[in-house]
Amino acid sequence: MIVDIYNEVALIKSFKSFLLIILILLVRKFLNKNAFKSASIILWALLFAYLICPYQILIRIEEFSSNKVFNFILYILSYIDSVIRLMSQKTSYVLYPINRYIVTVIILCYVLYKYIKFDKIMEDSKIIHENKCIDYIKSFKIRRTVSIYINNNLKTPVTYGLLKPKIILQSYILDDEELLKYVMMHELTHIKRFHILFNHIVNIVACVFWCNPLLIISLKYLEQDIEIYTDKEVISKLVDTIETRKDYCKSMFKLMSNSIKRDYVSLKLNPNLERMIIMKNYKKTILGSFIFALTFLFSIPVFASVVKLEKDRIEVIGTEVELQSVDNSDGRIQIINEEEYNKLNLRDIYSAQLRSVDVDDNLRLERLGYTNYLFDNSNWGGTNYNGFTIKLSGLNCNGGIKYTIIIIESNKVVYEKEFNDNVIIKMKTLEDCKYEVLISNKSINILTGEITINACKQ
């Protein structure tokens, strides 16, 4: 078993996030009622950490272990990974990188437009210096400057601004001392916990991973869970009693009568039936903590991909001068003859991240010199070309031909052999791996000839 860290492509991440989102949606209501305050938020944060982090754990297994439980887990992970990669390949025609980038830019422009529109609405707000509000701000010991504004065009409170947060209130809230207390504590909790920053990150990630519709749909549940967590924080900051919860729910009813549709670019008190039911019945239980731990455990495999290495990946037809120390036991690399080469379904290899590797040119290596070619399997696109060929022909060198071919797969040497004549090598590749082909002249004279590298379907 080989454990490695590799760069996961966004399209596969988008599909794999389906599993984690479904898992969160299944348990979120139970966790909100029975687990500790931040249980659901931790799971949502785990989801977005997965989407943001470009790297993932790759586990390559030649043979499954004798342990039945471990073997079953690896088998399930391997099967899920293969299904997701198949889905990615099937949709790569429509969701090709350039198409995804164009749609992402369009969505980001729309979000920017919403921010600008929201700022214009806030221009009608008037700053106030209410002593009661200032006292609440001081009690939270927030280092950032928090300003209080009045805007009666809005029906419910709004909090926005990251470095200099602003709380928008309405006149009827200032006239109700108890309502003001709960509203201020709720909004200040958003500010202190940096929910506004988290909200911005969520919006940006949603723009990038727009091709996962379930992620877009789940944003309203994430938003709701943030509000529920904030409600719990307010109650815990006060004396958590039945009377306190009852008074807090009354304040929700008061705001409900003045509610308006919530704009997703802001954070504001948005009371609804689910929140009030949870505030009434919330109780931390051992079962709730157990369900959270179990959910957390099942979500971790999303961060890992399991690939079962096939044997005989390498096939060599020709004359190998000597066997080097590199292990080619999985047989992915083969040397083939000209007839077999001509039967292959070949294609030029291109790389969007590195450089074009449409290699079909003259080879000239100085004494003890070398050349290398880089390409990225994840960027081939279109038909599932799961391999490549290296063809060296017309080689000539005074004093005898002597050169080495080295193949590096994701920073690991998987093939290293020395040759003294023309050769054709066929290799079966792995998903989302970067490859480097290095040709090294072992002679003290100049080596010339022709080299061709093409993708092939195996």
Tab-separated table of C-alpha atoms in Angstrom:
chain	number	residue	atom	x	y	z
A	1	MET	CA	0.000	0.000	0.000
A	2	ILE	CA	1.385	3.404	-1.034
A	3	VAL	CA	0.013	6.587	0.595
A	4	ASP	CA	0.665	9.833	-1.268
A	5	ILE	CA	-0.554	13.436	-1.405
A	6	TYR	CA	-1.742	14.639	-4.786
A	7	ASN	CA	-3.597	17.527	-6.388
A	8	GLU	CA	-7.273	16.689	-6.876
A	9	VAL	CA	-9.078	18.232	-9.862
A	10	ALA	CA	-12.055	20.479	-9.117
A	11	LEU	CA	-14.568	18.463	-11.151
A	12	ILE	CA	-13.928	15.267	-9.170
A	13	LYS	CA	-14.061	17.236	-5.902
A	14	SER	CA	-17.421	18.611	-6.944
A	15	PHE	CA	-18.824	15.096	-7.433
A	16	LYS	CA	-17.237	13.695	-4.270
A	17	SER	CA	-18.708	16.514	-2.176
A	18	PHE	CA	-22.163	15.039	-2.929
A	19	LEU	CA	-21.461	12.296	-0.389
A	20	LEU	CA	-20.475	14.656	2.400
A	21	ILE	CA	-23.391	17.032	1.768
A	22	ILE	CA	-25.921	14.177	1.882
A	23	LEU	CA	-24.353	12.949	5.113
A	24	ILE	CA	-24.651	16.413	6.704
A	25	LEU	CA	-28.241	16.931	5.559
A	26	LEU	CA	-29.246	13.568	7.033
A	27	VAL	CA	-27.963	14.332	10.544
A	28	ARG	CA	-28.114	18.126	10.875
A	29	LYS	CA	-31.588	18.299	12.489
A	30	PHE	CA	-30.752	15.634	15.031
A	31	LEU	CA	-27.411	17.269	15.855
A	32	ASN	CA	-29.012	20.694	16.243
A	33	LYS	CA	-31.406	19.270	18.840
A	34	ASN	CA	-29.163	16.815	20.671
A	35	ALA	CA	-25.449	17.485	20.112
A	36	PHE	CA	-23.161	20.248	21.342
A	37	LYS	CA	-23.709	23.733	19.942
A	38	SER	CA	-21.226	23.746	17.063
A	39	ALA	CA	-21.677	20.121	15.879
A	40	SER	CA	-23.374	20.956	12.564
A	41	ILE	CA	-21.077	23.928	11.927
A	42	ILE	CA	-17.990	21.733	12.276
A	43	LEU	CA	-19.331	19.360	9.621
A	44	TRP	CA	-20.112	22.246	7.253
A	45	ALA	CA	-16.628	23.665	7.854
A	46	LEU	CA	-15.185	20.240	7.039
A	47	LEU	CA	-17.048	20.247	3.724
A	48	PHE	CA	-15.710	23.641	2.666
A	49	ALA	CA	-12.215	22.810	3.903
A	50	TYR	CA	-12.340	19.804	1.576
A	51	LEU	CA	-13.479	21.931	-1.373
A	52	ILE	CA	-10.887	24.655	-0.749
A	53	CYS	CA	-7.870	22.414	-0.114
A	54	PRO	CA	-6.352	21.446	-3.505
A	55	TYR	CA	-4.645	18.341	-2.137
A	56	GLN	CA	-5.977	14.954	-1.197
A	57	ILE	CA	-4.670	11.669	0.134
A	58	LEU	CA	-4.149	8.999	-2.517
A	59	ILE	CA	-3.929	5.364	-1.374
A	60	ARG	CA	-2.630	2.915	-3.974
A	61	ILE	CA	-3.134	-0.743	-3.195
A	62	GLU	CA	-1.843	-3.738	-5.125
A	63	GLU	CA	-3.566	-6.320	-2.961
A	64	PHE	CA	-6.206	-5.892	-0.265
A	65	SER	CA	-5.236	-6.948	3.244
A	66	SER	CA	-6.401	-10.097	5.002
A	67	ASN	CA	-8.321	-8.034	7.592
A	68	LYS	CA	-11.967	-8.331	6.491
A	69	VAL	CA	-13.188	-5.050	8.021
A	70	PHE	CA	-10.260	-3.031	6.642
A	71	ASN	CA	-10.599	-4.864	3.334
A	72	PHE	CA	-14.328	-3.995	3.138
A	73	ILE	CA	-13.698	-0.291	3.849
A	74	LEU	CA	-10.972	-0.078	1.202
A	75	TYR	CA	-13.163	-1.914	-1.300
A	76	ILE	CA	-16.075	0.498	-0.757
A	77	LEU	CA	-13.784	3.520	-1.036
A	78	SER	CA	-12.195	2.139	-4.187
A	79	TYR	CA	-15.608	1.455	-5.741
A	80	ILE	CA	-16.949	4.931	-4.861
A	81	ASP	CA	-13.802	6.535	-6.229
A	82	SER	CA	-14.073	4.656	-9.531
A	83	VAL	CA	-17.762	5.592	-9.925
A	84	ILE	CA	-17.040	9.269	-9.262
A	85	ARG	CA	-14.165	9.311	-11.744
A	86	LEU	CA	-16.395	7.665	-14.351
A	87	MET	CA	-19.033	10.379	-13.782
A	88	SER	CA	-16.317	13.007	-14.146
A	89	GLN	CA	-15.155	11.514	-17.442
A	90	LYS	CA	-18.712	11.305	-18.815
A	91	THR	CA	-19.407	14.968	-18.032
A	92	SER	CA	-15.961	16.277	-19.030
A	93	TYR	CA	-17.235	17.005	-22.541
A	94	VAL	CA	-19.726	19.581	-21.252
A	95	LEU	CA	-17.921	20.588	-18.056
A	96	TYR	CA	-14.522	21.039	-19.683
A	97	PRO	CA	-12.260	23.427	-17.688
A	98	ILE	CA	-12.728	26.394	-20.022
A	99	ASN	CA	-16.526	26.038	-19.787
A	100	ARG	CA	-16.393	25.853	-15.997
A	101	TYR	CA	-14.171	28.944	-15.832
A	102	ILE	CA	-16.545	30.954	-18.027
A	103	VAL	CA	-19.613	30.070	-15.936
A	104	THR	CA	-17.686	30.733	-12.701
A	105	VAL	CA	-16.721	34.218	-13.897
A	106	ILE	CA	-20.345	34.932	-14.850
A	107	ILE	CA	-21.619	33.826	-11.425
A	108	LEU	CA	-18.903	35.824	-9.622
A	109	CYS	CA	-19.933	38.917	-11.587
A	110	TYR	CA	-23.530	38.351	-10.512
A	111	VAL	CA	-22.515	38.012	-6.856
A	112	LEU	CA	-20.443	41.193	-7.141
A	113	TYR	CA	-23.489	42.948	-8.594
A	114	LYS	CA	-25.555	41.803	-5.594
A	115	TYR	CA	-22.939	43.191	-3.211
A	116	ILE	CA	-22.927	46.549	-4.979
A	117	LYS	CA	-26.733	46.645	-4.955
A	118	PHE	CA	-26.764	45.814	-1.250
A	119	ASP	CA	-24.300	48.632	-0.497
A	120	LYS	CA	-26.566	51.102	-2.272
A	121	ILE	CA	-29.494	50.016	-0.080
A	122	MET	CA	-27.336	50.598	2.999
A	123	GLU	CA	-26.578	54.169	1.908
A	124	ASP	CA	-29.898	55.261	3.413
A	125	SER	CA	-28.791	54.086	6.853
A	126	LYS	CA	-27.994	56.693	9.508
A	127	ILE	CA	-25.390	56.110	12.188
A	128	ILE	CA	-26.488	56.445	15.816
A	129	HIS	CA	-24.706	56.463	19.165
A	130	GLU	CA	-27.121	54.743	21.495
A	131	ASN	CA	-25.625	54.153	24.941
A	132	LYS	CA	-27.436	50.856	25.451
A	133	CYS	CA	-26.040	49.533	22.150
A	134	ILE	CA	-22.526	50.712	23.028
A	135	ASP	CA	-22.731	48.879	26.353
A	136	TYR	CA	-23.612	45.621	24.581
A	137	ILE	CA	-20.690	46.073	22.189
A	138	LYS	CA	-18.271	46.629	25.077
A	139	SER	CA	-19.542	43.524	26.873
A	140	PHE	CA	-18.520	41.345	23.897
A	141	LYS	CA	-14.953	42.761	23.917
A	142	ILE	CA	-14.703	42.890	20.125
A	143	ARG	CA	-11.462	44.518	18.985
A	144	ARG	CA	-12.919	45.680	15.671
A	145	THR	CA	-14.930	48.893	15.547
A	146	VAL	CA	-18.650	48.083	15.466
A	147	SER	CA	-21.075	50.798	14.320
A	148	ILE	CA	-24.849	50.942	14.811
A	149	TYR	CA	-27.133	52.301	12.075
A	150	ILE	CA	-30.847	52.883	11.690
A	151	ASN	CA	-32.648	52.000	8.467
A	152	ASN	CA	-36.435	51.701	8.597
A	153	ASN	CA	-36.588	50.643	4.933
A	154	LEU	CA	-35.504	47.222	6.166
A	155	LYS	CA	-37.855	45.314	8.430
A	156	THR	CA	-35.352	43.162	10.308
A	157	PRO	CA	-31.787	43.614	11.594
A	158	VAL	CA	-28.825	43.142	9.264
A	159	THR	CA	-25.106	42.703	10.012
A	160	TYR	CA	-22.456	43.221	7.340
A	161	GLY	CA	-18.873	44.382	6.952
A	162	LEU	CA	-15.774	42.384	7.882
A	163	LEU	CA	-13.100	44.787	9.129
A	164	LYS	CA	-15.551	47.450	10.328
A	165	PRO	CA	-18.799	45.603	11.048
A	166	LYS	CA	-22.103	47.467	10.904
A	167	ILE	CA	-25.355	46.481	12.574
A	168	ILE	CA	-28.480	47.879	10.921
A	169	LEU	CA	-31.430	48.236	13.295
A	170	GLN	CA	-34.951	49.635	13.036
A	171	SER	CA	-36.600	52.229	15.239
A	172	TYR	CA	-39.140	49.786	16.684
A	173	ILE	CA	-36.278	47.638	18.049
A	174	LEU	CA	-34.735	50.595	19.894
A	175	ASP	CA	-38.083	51.249	21.546
A	176	ASP	CA	-38.238	47.705	22.980
A	177	GLU	CA	-35.475	47.178	25.538
A	178	GLU	CA	-35.813	43.396	25.780
A	179	LEU	CA	-35.988	42.949	22.010
A	180	LEU	CA	-32.936	45.210	21.606
A	181	LYS	CA	-30.981	43.042	24.061
A	182	TYR	CA	-31.602	39.809	22.151
A	183	VAL	CA	-31.035	41.371	18.733
A	184	MET	CA	-27.769	43.023	19.762
A	185	MET	CA	-26.456	39.847	21.374
A	186	HIS	CA	-27.386	37.817	18.320
A	187	GLU	CA	-25.742	40.177	15.827
A	188	LEU	CA	-22.652	40.682	17.980
A	189	THR	CA	-22.251	36.907	18.185
A	190	HIS	CA	-22.165	36.795	14.356
A	191	ILE	CA	-19.428	39.411	14.399
A	192	LYS	CA	-17.370	37.853	17.177
A	193	ARG	CA	-17.446	34.381	15.557
A	194	PHE	CA	-16.482	35.799	12.129
A	195	HIS	CA	-19.603	34.375	10.514
A	196	ILE	CA	-19.468	37.169	7.934
A	197	LEU	CA	-16.037	36.001	6.742
A	198	PHE	CA	-17.267	32.408	6.618
A	199	ASN	CA	-20.287	33.563	4.625
A	200	HIS	CA	-18.032	35.245	2.032
A	201	ILE	CA	-15.879	32.118	1.711
A	202	VAL	CA	-18.992	29.973	1.237
A	203	ASN	CA	-20.260	32.246	-1.544
A	204	ILE	CA	-16.939	32.164	-3.410
A	205	VAL	CA	-16.636	28.374	-3.111
A	206	ALA	CA	-20.230	27.967	-4.316
A	207	CYS	CA	-19.375	30.056	-7.400
A	208	VAL	CA	-16.408	27.817	-8.209
A	209	PHE	CA	-18.266	24.542	-7.608
A	210	TRP	CA	-21.505	25.639	-9.255
A	211	CYS	CA	-21.679	22.343	-11.198
A	212	ASN	CA	-22.737	20.621	-7.966
A	213	PRO	CA	-26.414	21.641	-7.675
A	214	LEU	CA	-26.745	19.961	-4.281
A	215	LEU	CA	-24.112	22.337	-2.890
A	216	ILE	CA	-26.114	25.356	-4.039
A	217	ILE	CA	-29.328	23.939	-2.571
A	218	SER	CA	-27.638	23.110	0.737
A	219	LEU	CA	-26.518	26.721	1.320
A	220	LYS	CA	-29.869	27.618	2.864
A	221	TYR	CA	-29.438	24.792	5.386
A	222	LEU	CA	-25.942	25.977	6.215
A	223	GLU	CA	-27.321	29.472	6.713
A	224	GLN	CA	-30.029	28.106	8.987
A	225	ASP	CA	-27.513	26.108	11.048
A	226	ILE	CA	-25.406	29.239	11.559
A	227	GLU	CA	-28.471	31.025	12.904
A	228	ILE	CA	-29.354	28.105	15.187
A	229	TYR	CA	-25.795	27.998	16.532
A	230	THR	CA	-25.940	31.747	17.160
A	231	ASP	CA	-29.252	31.370	19.036
A	232	LYS	CA	-27.629	28.776	21.295
A	233	GLU	CA	-24.651	31.057	21.908
A	234	VAL	CA	-26.944	33.900	22.978
A	235	ILE	CA	-28.866	31.678	25.388
A	236	SER	CA	-25.662	30.217	26.858
A	237	LYS	CA	-24.275	33.723	27.397
A	238	LEU	CA	-27.381	34.495	29.418
A	239	VAL	CA	-28.725	32.239	32.167
A	240	ASP	CA	-30.027	29.198	30.268
A	241	THR	CA	-33.481	28.699	31.772
A	242	ILE	CA	-36.925	27.883	30.428
A	243	GLU	CA	-37.946	31.488	31.027
A	244	THR	CA	-34.960	32.838	29.082
A	245	ARG	CA	-35.676	30.562	26.118
A	246	LYS	CA	-39.336	31.593	26.242
A	247	ASP	CA	-38.465	35.300	26.171
A	248	TYR	CA	-36.013	34.744	23.337
A	249	CYS	CA	-38.692	32.978	21.269
A	250	LYS	CA	-41.052	35.891	21.933
A	251	SER	CA	-38.506	38.232	20.433
A	252	MET	CA	-38.442	35.993	17.340
A	253	PHE	CA	-42.204	36.350	16.993
A	254	LYS	CA	-41.916	40.127	17.174
A	255	LEU	CA	-39.369	40.144	14.376
A	256	MET	CA	-41.324	37.606	12.337
A	257	SER	CA	-44.169	40.060	11.894
A	258	ASN	CA	-41.711	42.471	10.258
A	259	SER	CA	-39.670	39.922	8.303
A	260	ILE	CA	-38.557	40.358	4.729
A	261	LYS	CA	-36.848	37.994	2.320
A	262	ARG	CA	-33.268	37.436	3.408
A	263	ASP	CA	-30.413	38.488	1.131
A	264	TYR	CA	-27.724	35.778	1.159
A	265	VAL	CA	-24.872	38.321	1.123
A	266	SER	CA	-25.714	39.464	4.648
A	267	LEU	CA	-26.256	37.947	8.073
A	268	LYS	CA	-29.367	38.900	10.003
A	269	LEU	CA	-31.839	37.484	12.498
A	270	ASN	CA	-34.187	35.318	10.472
A	271	PRO	CA	-36.620	33.611	12.875
A	272	ASN	CA	-38.636	30.624	11.747
A	273	LEU	CA	-40.435	27.642	13.172
A	274	GLU	CA	-37.446	25.261	13.114
A	275	ARG	CA	-35.300	27.623	15.185
A	276	MET	CA	-37.988	28.146	17.795
A	277	ILE	CA	-38.647	24.416	18.125
A	278	ILE	CA	-34.944	23.765	18.607
A	279	MET	CA	-34.606	26.560	21.156
A	280	LYS	CA	-37.482	24.995	23.083
A	281	ASN	CA	-36.265	21.374	22.971
A	282	TYR	CA	-32.464	21.661	22.652
A	283	LYS	CA	-30.548	19.446	25.070
A	284	LYS	CA	-27.028	18.116	24.778
A	285	THR	CA	-27.066	14.315	25.007
A	286	ILE	CA	-24.533	11.484	24.839
A	287	LEU	CA	-26.360	10.067	21.809
A	288	GLY	CA	-26.005	13.415	20.016
A	289	SER	CA	-22.241	13.457	20.626
A	290	PHE	CA	-22.000	9.830	19.473
A	291	ILE	CA	-23.883	10.558	16.231
A	292	PHE	CA	-21.586	13.529	15.591
A	293	ALA	CA	-18.467	11.405	16.167
A	294	LEU	CA	-19.828	8.700	13.862
A	295	THR	CA	-20.687	11.252	11.151
A	296	PHE	CA	-17.271	12.865	11.480
A	297	LEU	CA	-15.625	9.438	11.126
A	298	PHE	CA	-17.614	8.595	7.989
A	299	SER	CA	-16.823	11.985	6.435
A	300	ILE	CA	-13.035	11.607	6.693
A	301	PRO	CA	-12.769	9.080	3.803
A	302	VAL	CA	-13.998	11.824	1.459
A	303	PHE	CA	-10.527	13.316	1.842
A	304	ALA	CA	-8.922	10.133	0.500
A	305	SER	CA	-9.024	8.274	-2.812
A	306	VAL	CA	-8.280	4.575	-2.992
A	307	VAL	CA	-6.921	3.166	-6.262
A	308	LYS	CA	-6.250	-0.516	-6.800
A	309	LEU	CA	-3.168	-0.933	-8.955
A	310	GLU	CA	-3.572	-3.401	-11.748
A	311	LYS	CA	-0.802	-5.853	-12.397
A	312	ASP	CA	1.009	-5.884	-15.750
A	313	ARG	CA	0.642	-2.145	-16.183
A	314	ILE	CA	4.084	-2.003	-17.810
A	315	GLU	CA	4.933	-4.050	-20.898
A	316	VAL	CA	8.321	-4.012	-22.608
A	317	ILE	CA	9.089	-5.561	-25.997
A	318	GLY	CA	12.737	-5.131	-26.972
A	319	THR	CA	16.192	-5.499	-25.537
A	320	GLU	CA	16.845	-4.246	-22.028
A	321	VAL	CA	20.549	-3.892	-21.309
A	322	GLU	CA	20.209	-4.293	-17.570
A	323	LEU	CA	17.561	-4.359	-14.865
A	324	GLN	CA	17.707	-1.354	-12.586
A	325	SER	CA	16.536	-1.149	-8.984
A	326	VAL	CA	13.149	0.420	-9.801
A	327	ASP	CA	10.235	-1.948	-9.139
A	328	ASN	CA	8.037	-2.677	-12.139
A	329	SER	CA	6.164	-5.548	-10.525
A	330	ASP	CA	2.753	-4.115	-11.416
A	331	GLY	CA	3.646	-4.473	-15.095
A	332	ARG	CA	2.209	-1.143	-16.236
A	333	ILE	CA	5.069	-0.422	-18.630
A	334	GLN	CA	5.738	-2.559	-21.717
A	335	ILE	CA	8.122	-2.472	-24.623
A	336	ILE	CA	6.221	-3.225	-27.835
A	337	ASN	CA	7.101	-3.698	-31.508
A	338	GLU	CA	6.282	-1.515	-34.511
A	339	GLU	CA	3.261	-3.594	-35.523
A	340	GLU	CA	1.687	-3.324	-32.077
A	341	TYR	CA	2.466	0.385	-32.018
A	342	ASN	CA	0.634	0.996	-35.302
A	343	LYS	CA	-2.489	-0.736	-33.974
A	344	LEU	CA	-2.804	1.626	-30.994
A	345	ASN	CA	-5.369	4.410	-30.814
A	346	LEU	CA	-2.960	7.337	-30.486
A	347	ARG	CA	-3.513	10.980	-29.715
A	348	ASP	CA	-1.363	14.025	-29.088
A	349	ILE	CA	-0.933	14.922	-25.422
A	350	TYR	CA	-1.604	18.490	-24.304
A	351	SER	CA	-1.185	20.107	-20.927
A	352	ALA	CA	-3.128	23.156	-19.754
A	353	GLN	CA	-0.931	23.524	-16.672
A	354	LEU	CA	2.564	22.680	-17.942
A	355	ARG	CA	3.415	22.801	-21.637
A	356	SER	CA	2.323	21.098	-24.828
A	357	VAL	CA	3.818	17.642	-25.214
A	358	ASP	CA	2.935	16.920	-28.799
A	359	VAL	CA	6.343	15.299	-29.165
A	360	ASP	CA	7.315	14.319	-32.702
A	361	ASP	CA	10.685	15.773	-33.455
A	362	ASN	CA	14.413	15.158	-33.711
A	363	LEU	CA	16.354	14.056	-30.667
A	364	ARG	CA	19.860	15.350	-30.032
A	365	LEU	CA	21.573	14.699	-26.717
A	366	GLU	CA	25.061	15.936	-25.963
A	367	ARG	CA	27.566	13.667	-24.233
A	368	LEU	CA	26.070	12.551	-20.924
A	369	GLY	CA	23.217	14.976	-21.573
A	370	TYR	CA	19.481	14.494	-21.075
A	371	THR	CA	16.071	15.876	-22.012
A	372	ASN	CA	12.688	15.580	-20.335
A	373	TYR	CA	9.008	15.910	-21.242
A	374	LEU	CA	6.227	16.827	-18.791
A	375	PHE	CA	2.493	16.287	-19.048
A	376	ASP	CA	-0.559	15.961	-16.814
A	377	ASN	CA	-2.920	13.027	-17.241
A	378	SER	CA	-5.846	14.967	-15.709
A	379	ASN	CA	-5.828	17.460	-18.587
A	380	TRP	CA	-6.123	15.112	-21.555
A	381	GLY	CA	-9.931	15.356	-21.615
A	382	GLY	CA	-12.304	13.873	-24.202
A	383	THR	CA	-11.927	10.136	-24.744
A	384	ASN	CA	-10.531	8.190	-21.846
A	385	TYR	CA	-6.906	7.887	-23.033
A	386	ASN	CA	-5.484	5.921	-20.131
A	387	GLY	CA	-1.923	5.499	-21.339
A	388	PHE	CA	0.878	6.851	-23.500
A	389	THR	CA	3.631	5.586	-25.789
A	390	ILE	CA	7.262	6.589	-26.144
A	391	LYS	CA	8.887	5.769	-29.479
A	392	LEU	CA	12.598	6.299	-30.115
A	393	SER	CA	13.733	5.485	-33.660
A	394	GLY	CA	16.628	6.151	-36.019
A	395	LEU	CA	19.083	6.336	-33.127
A	396	ASN	CA	22.740	6.883	-33.915
A	397	CYS	CA	25.812	7.436	-31.728
A	398	ASN	CA	29.513	6.975	-32.449
A	399	GLY	CA	31.019	4.236	-30.292
A	400	GLY	CA	27.660	2.619	-29.613
A	401	ILE	CA	24.197	3.616	-28.431
A	402	LYS	CA	23.678	3.682	-24.698
A	403	TYR	CA	20.849	5.634	-23.051
A	404	THR	CA	18.378	5.409	-20.177
A	405	ILE	CA	14.621	6.022	-20.139
A	406	ILE	CA	13.145	7.148	-16.825
A	407	ILE	CA	9.403	7.567	-16.225
A	408	ILE	CA	8.329	9.578	-13.177
A	409	GLU	CA	4.723	9.361	-11.973
A	410	SER	CA	3.661	12.097	-9.532
A	411	ASN	CA	7.239	12.621	-8.300
A	412	LYS	CA	7.925	8.870	-8.001
A	413	VAL	CA	10.195	6.926	-10.355
A	414	VAL	CA	8.139	4.019	-11.712
A	415	TYR	CA	10.432	2.944	-14.558
A	416	GLU	CA	14.175	3.164	-15.224
A	417	LYS	CA	15.837	1.020	-17.900
A	418	GLU	CA	18.930	1.247	-20.083
A	419	PHE	CA	18.782	0.553	-23.855
A	420	ASN	CA	21.229	0.233	-26.769
A	421	ASP	CA	18.816	0.381	-29.723
A	422	ASN	CA	15.481	1.744	-30.946
A	423	VAL	CA	12.570	1.086	-28.594
A	424	ILE	CA	8.822	1.580	-28.194
A	425	ILE	CA	7.394	1.739	-24.667
A	426	LYS	CA	3.711	1.640	-23.773
A	427	MET	CA	2.574	2.664	-20.285
A	428	LYS	CA	-0.812	2.508	-18.576
A	429	THR	CA	-1.437	5.671	-16.554
A	430	LEU	CA	-3.342	6.449	-13.376
A	431	GLU	CA	-6.012	9.112	-12.999
A	432	ASP	CA	-4.888	12.646	-12.116
A	433	CYS	CA	-1.160	11.921	-12.095
A	434	LYS	CA	1.578	14.097	-13.522
A	435	TYR	CA	4.209	12.364	-15.630
A	436	GLU	CA	7.764	13.105	-16.634
A	437	VAL	CA	9.668	11.180	-19.304
A	438	LEU	CA	13.428	11.628	-19.074
A	439	ILE	CA	15.888	10.452	-21.752
A	440	SER	CA	19.508	10.369	-20.572
A	441	ASN	CA	22.512	9.799	-22.875
A	442	LYS	CA	25.016	7.480	-21.179
A	443	SER	CA	27.577	7.805	-23.968
A	444	ILE	CA	30.468	10.286	-24.192
A	445	ASN	CA	29.373	10.987	-27.792
A	446	ILE	CA	26.333	12.802	-29.199
A	447	LEU	CA	23.138	10.718	-29.475
A	448	THR	CA	20.728	11.597	-32.303
A	449	GLY	CA	17.445	10.175	-33.529
A	450	GLU	CA	13.688	10.782	-33.429
A	451	ILE	CA	11.267	10.732	-30.489
A	452	THR	CA	7.459	10.542	-30.495
A	453	ILE	CA	5.152	10.614	-27.442
A	454	ASN	CA	1.425	10.065	-27.833
A	455	ALA	CA	-1.565	9.299	-25.647
A	456	CYS	CA	-3.157	5.916	-26.276
A	457	LYS	CA	-6.276	4.061	-25.215
A	458	GLN	CA	-5.626	0.687	-23.552
